[in-house]
C-alpha positions as a Markdown table, in Angstrom:
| # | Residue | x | y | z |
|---|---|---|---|---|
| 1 | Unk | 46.1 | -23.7 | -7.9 |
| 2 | Unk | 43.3 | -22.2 | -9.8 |
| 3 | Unk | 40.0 | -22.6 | -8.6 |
| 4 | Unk | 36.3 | -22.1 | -10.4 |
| 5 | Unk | 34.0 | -19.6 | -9.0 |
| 6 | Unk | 30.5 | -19.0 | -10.1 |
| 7 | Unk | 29.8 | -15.3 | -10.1 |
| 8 | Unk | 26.4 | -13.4 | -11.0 |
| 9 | Unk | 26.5 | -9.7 | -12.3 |
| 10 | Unk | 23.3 | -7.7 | -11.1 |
| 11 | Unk | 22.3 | -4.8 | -10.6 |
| 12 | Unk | 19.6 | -1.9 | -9.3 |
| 13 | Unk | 18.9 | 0.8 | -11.1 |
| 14 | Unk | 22.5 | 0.9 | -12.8 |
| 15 | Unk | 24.3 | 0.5 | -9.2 |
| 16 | Unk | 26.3 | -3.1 | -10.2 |
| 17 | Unk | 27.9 | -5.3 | -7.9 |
| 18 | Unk | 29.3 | -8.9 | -8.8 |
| 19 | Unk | 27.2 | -11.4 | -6.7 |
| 20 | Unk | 29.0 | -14.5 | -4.9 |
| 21 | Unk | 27.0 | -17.2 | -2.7 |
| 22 | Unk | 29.7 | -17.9 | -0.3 |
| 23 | Unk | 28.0 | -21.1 | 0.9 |
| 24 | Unk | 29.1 | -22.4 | -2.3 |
| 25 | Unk | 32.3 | -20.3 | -2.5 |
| 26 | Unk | 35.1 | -19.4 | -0.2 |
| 27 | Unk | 36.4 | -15.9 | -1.2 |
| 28 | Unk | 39.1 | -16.0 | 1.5 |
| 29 | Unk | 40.3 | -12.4 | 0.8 |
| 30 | Unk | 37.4 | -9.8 | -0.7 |
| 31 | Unk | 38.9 | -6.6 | -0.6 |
| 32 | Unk | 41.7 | -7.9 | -2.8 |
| 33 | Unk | 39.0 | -9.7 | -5.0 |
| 34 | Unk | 36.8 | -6.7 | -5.3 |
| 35 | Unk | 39.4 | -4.3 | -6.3 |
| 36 | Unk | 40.8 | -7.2 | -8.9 |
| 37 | Unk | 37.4 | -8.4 | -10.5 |
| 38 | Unk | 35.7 | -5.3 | -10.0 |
| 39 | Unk | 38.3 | -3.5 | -12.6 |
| 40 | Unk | 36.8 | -2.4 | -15.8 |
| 41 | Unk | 38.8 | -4.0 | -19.0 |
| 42 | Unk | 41.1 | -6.2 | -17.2 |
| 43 | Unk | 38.3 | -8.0 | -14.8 |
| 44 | Unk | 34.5 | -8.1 | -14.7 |
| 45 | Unk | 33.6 | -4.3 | -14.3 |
| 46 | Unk | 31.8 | -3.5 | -11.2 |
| 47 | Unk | 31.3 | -0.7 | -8.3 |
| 48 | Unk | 32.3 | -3.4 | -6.3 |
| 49 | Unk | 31.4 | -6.9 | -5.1 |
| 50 | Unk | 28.6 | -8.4 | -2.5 |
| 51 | Unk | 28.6 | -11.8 | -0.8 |
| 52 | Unk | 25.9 | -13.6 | 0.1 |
| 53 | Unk | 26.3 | -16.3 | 3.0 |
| 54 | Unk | 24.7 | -17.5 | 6.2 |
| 55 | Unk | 23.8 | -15.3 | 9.0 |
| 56 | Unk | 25.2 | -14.6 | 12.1 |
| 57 | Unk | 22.2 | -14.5 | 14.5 |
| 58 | Unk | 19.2 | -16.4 | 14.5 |
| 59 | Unk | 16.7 | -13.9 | 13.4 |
| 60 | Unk | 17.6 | -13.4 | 10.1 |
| 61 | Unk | 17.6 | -15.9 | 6.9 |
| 62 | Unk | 20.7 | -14.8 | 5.2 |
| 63 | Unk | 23.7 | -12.3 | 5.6 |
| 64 | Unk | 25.7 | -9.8 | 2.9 |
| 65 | Unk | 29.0 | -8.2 | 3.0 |
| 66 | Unk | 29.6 | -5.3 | 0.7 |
| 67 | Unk | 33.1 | -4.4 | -0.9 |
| 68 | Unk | 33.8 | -1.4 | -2.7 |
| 69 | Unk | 35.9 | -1.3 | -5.8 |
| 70 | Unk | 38.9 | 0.2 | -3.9 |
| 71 | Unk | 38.3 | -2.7 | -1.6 |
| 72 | Unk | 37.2 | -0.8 | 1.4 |
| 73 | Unk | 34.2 | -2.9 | 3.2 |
| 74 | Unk | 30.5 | -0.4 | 3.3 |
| 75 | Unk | 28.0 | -1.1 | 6.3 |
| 76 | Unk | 24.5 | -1.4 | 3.7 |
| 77 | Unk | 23.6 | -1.0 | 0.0 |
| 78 | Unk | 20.2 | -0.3 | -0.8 |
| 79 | Unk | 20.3 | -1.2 | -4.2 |
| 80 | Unk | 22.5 | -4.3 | -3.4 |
| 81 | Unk | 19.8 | -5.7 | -0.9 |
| 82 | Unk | 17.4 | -5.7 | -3.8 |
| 83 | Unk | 19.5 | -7.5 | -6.0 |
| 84 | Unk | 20.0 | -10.0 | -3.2 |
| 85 | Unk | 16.1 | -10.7 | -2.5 |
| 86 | Unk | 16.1 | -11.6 | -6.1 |
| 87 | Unk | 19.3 | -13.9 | -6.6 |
| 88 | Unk | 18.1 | -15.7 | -3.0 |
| 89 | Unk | 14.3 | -16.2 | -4.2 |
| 90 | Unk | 15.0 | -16.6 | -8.6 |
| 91 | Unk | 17.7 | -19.1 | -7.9 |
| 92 | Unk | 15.4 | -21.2 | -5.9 |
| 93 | Unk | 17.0 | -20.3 | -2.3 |
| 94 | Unk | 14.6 | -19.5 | -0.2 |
| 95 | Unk | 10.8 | -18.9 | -0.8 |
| 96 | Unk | 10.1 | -16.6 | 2.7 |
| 97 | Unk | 8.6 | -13.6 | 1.3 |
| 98 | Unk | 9.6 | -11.1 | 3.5 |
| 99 | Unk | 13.0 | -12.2 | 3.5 |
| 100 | Unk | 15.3 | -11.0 | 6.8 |
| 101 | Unk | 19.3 | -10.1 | 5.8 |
| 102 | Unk | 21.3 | -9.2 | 8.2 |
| 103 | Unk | 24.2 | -6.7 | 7.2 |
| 104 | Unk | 27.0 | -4.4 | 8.9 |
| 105 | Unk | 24.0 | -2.1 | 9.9 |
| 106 | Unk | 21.5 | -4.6 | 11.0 |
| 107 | Unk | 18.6 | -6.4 | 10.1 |
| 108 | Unk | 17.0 | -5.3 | 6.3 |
| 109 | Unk | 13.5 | -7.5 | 6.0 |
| 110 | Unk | 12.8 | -7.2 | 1.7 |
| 111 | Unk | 9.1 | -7.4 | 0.5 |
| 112 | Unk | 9.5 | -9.2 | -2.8 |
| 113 | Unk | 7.3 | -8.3 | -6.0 |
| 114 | Unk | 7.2 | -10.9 | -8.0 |
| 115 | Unk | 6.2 | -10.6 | -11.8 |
| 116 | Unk | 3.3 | -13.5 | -13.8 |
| 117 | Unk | 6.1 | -16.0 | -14.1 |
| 118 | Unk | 7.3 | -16.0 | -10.4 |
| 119 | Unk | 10.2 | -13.5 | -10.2 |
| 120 | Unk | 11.3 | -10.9 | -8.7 |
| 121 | Unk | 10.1 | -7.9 | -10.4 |
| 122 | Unk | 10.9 | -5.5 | -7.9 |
| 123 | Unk | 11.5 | -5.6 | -3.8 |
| 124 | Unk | 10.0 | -3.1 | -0.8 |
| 125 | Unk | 13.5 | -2.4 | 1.3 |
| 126 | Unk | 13.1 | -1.4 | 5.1 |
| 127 | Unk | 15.6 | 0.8 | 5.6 |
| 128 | Unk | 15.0 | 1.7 | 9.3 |
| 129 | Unk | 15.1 | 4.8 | 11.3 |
| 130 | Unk | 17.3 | 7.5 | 9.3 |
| 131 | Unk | 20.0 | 9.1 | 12.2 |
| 132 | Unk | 20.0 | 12.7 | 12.4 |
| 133 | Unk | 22.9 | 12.7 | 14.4 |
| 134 | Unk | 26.8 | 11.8 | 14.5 |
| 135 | Unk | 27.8 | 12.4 | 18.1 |
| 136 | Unk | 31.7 | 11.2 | 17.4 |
| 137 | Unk | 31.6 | 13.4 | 14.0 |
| 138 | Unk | 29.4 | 16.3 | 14.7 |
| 139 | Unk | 28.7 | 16.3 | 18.2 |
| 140 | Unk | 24.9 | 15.3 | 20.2 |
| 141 | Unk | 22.2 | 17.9 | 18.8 |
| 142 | Unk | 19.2 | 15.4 | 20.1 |
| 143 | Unk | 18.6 | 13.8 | 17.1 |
| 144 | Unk | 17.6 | 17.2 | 15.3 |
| 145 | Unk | 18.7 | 17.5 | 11.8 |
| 146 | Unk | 22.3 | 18.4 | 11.1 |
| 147 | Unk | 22.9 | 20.9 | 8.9 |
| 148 | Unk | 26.4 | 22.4 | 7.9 |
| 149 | Unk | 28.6 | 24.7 | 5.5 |
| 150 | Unk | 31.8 | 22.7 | 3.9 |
| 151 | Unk | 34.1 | 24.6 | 2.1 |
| 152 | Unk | 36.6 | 23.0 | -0.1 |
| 153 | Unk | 38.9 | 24.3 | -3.1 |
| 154 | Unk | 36.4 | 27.3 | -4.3 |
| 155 | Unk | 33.2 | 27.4 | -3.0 |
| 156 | Unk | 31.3 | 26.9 | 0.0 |
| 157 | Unk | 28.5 | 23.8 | -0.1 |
| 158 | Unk | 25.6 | 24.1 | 2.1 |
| 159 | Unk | 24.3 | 20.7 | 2.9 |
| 160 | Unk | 21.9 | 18.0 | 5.5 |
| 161 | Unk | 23.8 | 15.1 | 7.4 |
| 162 | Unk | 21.6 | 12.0 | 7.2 |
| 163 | Unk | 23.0 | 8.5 | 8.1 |
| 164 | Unk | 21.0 | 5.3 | 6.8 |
| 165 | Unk | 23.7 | 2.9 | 8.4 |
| 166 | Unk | 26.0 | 4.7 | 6.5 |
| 167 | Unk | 26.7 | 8.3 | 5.9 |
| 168 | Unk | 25.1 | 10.8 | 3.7 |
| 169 | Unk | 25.6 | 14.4 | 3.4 |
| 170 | Unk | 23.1 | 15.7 | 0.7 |
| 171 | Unk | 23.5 | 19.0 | -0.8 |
| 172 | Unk | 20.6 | 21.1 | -2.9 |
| 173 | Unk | 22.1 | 22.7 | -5.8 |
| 174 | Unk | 20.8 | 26.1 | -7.3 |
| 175 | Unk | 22.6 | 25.0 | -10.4 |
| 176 | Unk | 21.5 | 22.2 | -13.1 |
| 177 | Unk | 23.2 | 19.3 | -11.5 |
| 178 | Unk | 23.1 | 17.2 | -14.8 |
| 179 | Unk | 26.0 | 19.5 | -15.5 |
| 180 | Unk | 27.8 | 19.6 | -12.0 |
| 181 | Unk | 31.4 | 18.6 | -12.1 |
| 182 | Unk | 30.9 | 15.7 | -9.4 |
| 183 | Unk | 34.4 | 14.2 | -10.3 |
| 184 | Unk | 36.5 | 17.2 | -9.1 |
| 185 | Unk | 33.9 | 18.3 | -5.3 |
| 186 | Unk | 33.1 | 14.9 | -5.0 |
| 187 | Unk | 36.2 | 13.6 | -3.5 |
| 188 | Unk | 36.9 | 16.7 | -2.2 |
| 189 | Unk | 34.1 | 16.4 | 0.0 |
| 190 | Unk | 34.3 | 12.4 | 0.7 |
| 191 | Unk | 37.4 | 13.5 | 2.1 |
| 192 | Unk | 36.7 | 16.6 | 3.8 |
| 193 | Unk | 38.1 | 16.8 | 7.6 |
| 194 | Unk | 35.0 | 16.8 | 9.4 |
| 195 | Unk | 34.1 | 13.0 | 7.9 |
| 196 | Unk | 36.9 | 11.1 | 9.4 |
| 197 | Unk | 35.3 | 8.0 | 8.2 |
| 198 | Unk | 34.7 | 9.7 | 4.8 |
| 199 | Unk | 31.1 | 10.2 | 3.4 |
| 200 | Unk | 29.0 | 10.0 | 0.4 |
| 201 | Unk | 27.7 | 13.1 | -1.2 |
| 202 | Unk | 24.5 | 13.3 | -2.7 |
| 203 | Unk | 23.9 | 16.6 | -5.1 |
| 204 | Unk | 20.3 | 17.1 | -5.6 |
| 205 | Unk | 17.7 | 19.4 | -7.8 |
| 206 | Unk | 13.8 | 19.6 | -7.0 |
| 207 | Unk | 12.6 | 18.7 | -10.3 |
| 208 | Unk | 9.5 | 20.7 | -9.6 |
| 209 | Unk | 8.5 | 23.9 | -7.2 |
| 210 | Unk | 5.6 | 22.3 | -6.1 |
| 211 | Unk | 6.9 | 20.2 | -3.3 |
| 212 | Unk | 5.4 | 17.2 | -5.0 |
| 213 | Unk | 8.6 | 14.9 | -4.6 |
| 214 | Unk | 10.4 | 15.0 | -7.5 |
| 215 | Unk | 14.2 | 14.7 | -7.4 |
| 216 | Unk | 17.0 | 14.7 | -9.2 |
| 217 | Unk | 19.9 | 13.1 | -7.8 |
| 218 | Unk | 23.3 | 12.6 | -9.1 |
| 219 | Unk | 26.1 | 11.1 | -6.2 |
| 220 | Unk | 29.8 | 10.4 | -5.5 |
| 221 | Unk | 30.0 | 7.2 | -3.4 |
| 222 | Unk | 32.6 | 6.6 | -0.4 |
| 223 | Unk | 35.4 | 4.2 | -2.2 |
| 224 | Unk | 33.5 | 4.0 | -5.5 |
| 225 | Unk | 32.9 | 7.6 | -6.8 |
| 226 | Unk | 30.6 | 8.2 | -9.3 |
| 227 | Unk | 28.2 | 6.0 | -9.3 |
| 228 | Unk | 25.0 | 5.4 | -11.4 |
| 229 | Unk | 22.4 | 4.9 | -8.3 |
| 230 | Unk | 22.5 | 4.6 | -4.9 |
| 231 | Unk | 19.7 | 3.5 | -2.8 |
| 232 | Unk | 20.9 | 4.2 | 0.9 |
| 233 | Unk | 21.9 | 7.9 | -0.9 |
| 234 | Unk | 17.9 | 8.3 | -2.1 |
| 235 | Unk | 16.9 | 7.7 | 1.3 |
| 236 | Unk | 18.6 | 10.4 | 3.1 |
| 237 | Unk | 17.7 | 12.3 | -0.5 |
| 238 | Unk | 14.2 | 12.3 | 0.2 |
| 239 | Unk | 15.0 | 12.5 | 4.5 |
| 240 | Unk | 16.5 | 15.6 | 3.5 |
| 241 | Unk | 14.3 | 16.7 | 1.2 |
| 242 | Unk | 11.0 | 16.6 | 3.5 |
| 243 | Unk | 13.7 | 17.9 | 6.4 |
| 244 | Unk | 13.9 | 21.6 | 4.2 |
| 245 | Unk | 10.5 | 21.8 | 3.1 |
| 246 | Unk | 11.4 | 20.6 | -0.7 |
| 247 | Unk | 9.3 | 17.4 | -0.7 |
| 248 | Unk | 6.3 | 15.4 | 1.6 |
| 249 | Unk | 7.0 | 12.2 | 2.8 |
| 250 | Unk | 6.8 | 10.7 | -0.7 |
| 251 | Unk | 9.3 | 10.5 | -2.9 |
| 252 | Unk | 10.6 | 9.3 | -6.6 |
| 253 | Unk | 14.1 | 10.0 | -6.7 |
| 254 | Unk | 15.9 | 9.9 | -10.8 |
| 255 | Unk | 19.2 | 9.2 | -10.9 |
| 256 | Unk | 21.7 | 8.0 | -13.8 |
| 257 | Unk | 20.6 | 4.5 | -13.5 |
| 258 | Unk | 16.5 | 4.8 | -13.2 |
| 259 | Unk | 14.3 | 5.8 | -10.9 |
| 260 | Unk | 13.5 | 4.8 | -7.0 |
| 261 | Unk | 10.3 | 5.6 | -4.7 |
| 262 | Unk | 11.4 | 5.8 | -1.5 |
| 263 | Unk | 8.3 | 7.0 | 1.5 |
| 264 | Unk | 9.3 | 8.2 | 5.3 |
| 265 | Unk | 6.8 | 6.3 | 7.1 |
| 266 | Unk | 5.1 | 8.9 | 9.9 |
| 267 | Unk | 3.8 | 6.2 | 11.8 |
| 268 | Unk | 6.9 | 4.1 | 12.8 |
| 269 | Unk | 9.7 | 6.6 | 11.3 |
| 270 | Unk | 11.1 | 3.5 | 9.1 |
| 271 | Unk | 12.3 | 4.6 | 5.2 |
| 272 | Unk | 10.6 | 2.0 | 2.9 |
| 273 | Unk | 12.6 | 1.8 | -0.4 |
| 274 | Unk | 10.9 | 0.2 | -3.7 |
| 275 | Unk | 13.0 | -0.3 | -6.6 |
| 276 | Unk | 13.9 | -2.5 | -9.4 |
| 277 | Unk | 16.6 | -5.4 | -9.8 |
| 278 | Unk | 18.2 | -7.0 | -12.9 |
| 279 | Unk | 20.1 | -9.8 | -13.4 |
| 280 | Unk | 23.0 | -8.5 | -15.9 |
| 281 | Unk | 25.0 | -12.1 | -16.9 |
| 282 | Unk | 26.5 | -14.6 | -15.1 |
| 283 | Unk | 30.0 | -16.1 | -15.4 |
| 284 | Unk | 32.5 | -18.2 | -13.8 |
């Protein structure tokens, strides 16, 4: 028996995801879902899908899952909690401004910006504490920075290990990474041995010498490839990036899909993350 689902297309800075309020919907099997609807030509088009239900513990307001278009569930998305502040608060959910959502890596609270006619415009993202250490991957160094050589196929990558819930290796490029070949040392490198989990690979050129925070970032995304943003990725970007001396604590990072600002908070150590989120179409 068929059965009628509303669904909202959104994005964040080009990173899409097909939006489901599951305390109007049961979607009794998402991986299967996300790999069907997420197809482009023959279903919706997506890097994967997001549900959006009731949380879990009694300090937070609302919960997300995240599915990747291969189906395989991820523990955050940066630019999918941004997109979530906004269906929650423009669709007449909630009107808490912050708004707590608990995920697979804890507790995100969103700081809502909302435009003259009351939405969302853009939303603050507290990422938490970025881990500089992977003691079941990489071994304990006390929480200093991890950095590593990978070699796969040809060459030899030199790269920063930064987890943001999920995990990040970001490699500086001496090369113009606008012409990189991500499709052929992405995977390669999602899948390299020492990430039994797998990771997500962010290639990276300063946009300046000066240091002033200007990135350029381009990324191959655990289970969905090539993607167009990706907001947990900017974070350990810019972590990296102040980590090597290539940026301050301040950072806009440009990638395909637009542009996000992401600051390392001294005081408390927290990643705040500001960007924008769109509402593409909706369907059923």
């Amino acid at each position: 028996m068929k059965r009628v689902i509303r669904f909202t297309k959104m994005h964040g800075a080009g990173n899409d995801y097909i939006y489901v309020n599951t305390l109007l919907y049961n979607i009794p099997d998402p991986a299967a879902t996300s790999i069907a609807w997420s197809k482009p030509h023959f279903g919706i088009g997506s890097d994967g899908l997001i549900l959006i239900g009731a949380p879990s513990r009694p300090d937070a307001d609302f919960s997300m899952r995240i599915f990747n278009n291969d189906g395989s569930e991820a523990m955050m998305c940066g630019n999918g909690t941004r997109c979530v502040a906004k269906y929650l608060h423009d669709k007449g959910m909630t009107r808490k401004n912050p708004i707590r959502l608990e995920t697979l890596s804890g507790i995100k609270v969103l700081q809502l910006h909302l435009d003259a006619e009351d939405k969302v415009k853009s939303v603050t993202v507290d990422m938490g504490e970025p881990i500089l250490k992977e003691p079941q991957q990489f071994g304990d160094q006390d929480g200093q920075a991890q950095y590593y050589a990978l070699t796969v196929d040809d060459r030899t990558f030199y790269g920063t290990f930064v987890s943001m819930g999920n995990p990040h290796f970001v490699i500086f490029l001496n090369e113009d990474v606008e012409q990189f070949p991500l499709e052929h040392y992405g995977p390669l490198l999602e899948h390299h041995p020492i990430f039994p989990q797998r990771c997500n690979i962010e290639f990276v050129n300063p946009l300046t010498s000066t240091g002033n925070g200007g990135l350029r970032m381009r990324v191959w995304e655990r289970g969905s490839g090539i993607t167009l943003a990706c907001g947990t990725g900017a974070c350990a970007t810019a972590v990296a990036a102040h980590l090597t001396g290539r940026a301050r604590r301040q950072s806009a990072i440009k990638m395909d899909g637009g542009t996000l600002h992401i600051e390392w908070n001294e005081a408390d150590n927290h990643i705040l993350m500001t960007g924008p989120a769109e509402i593409s179409f909706e369907g059923e």
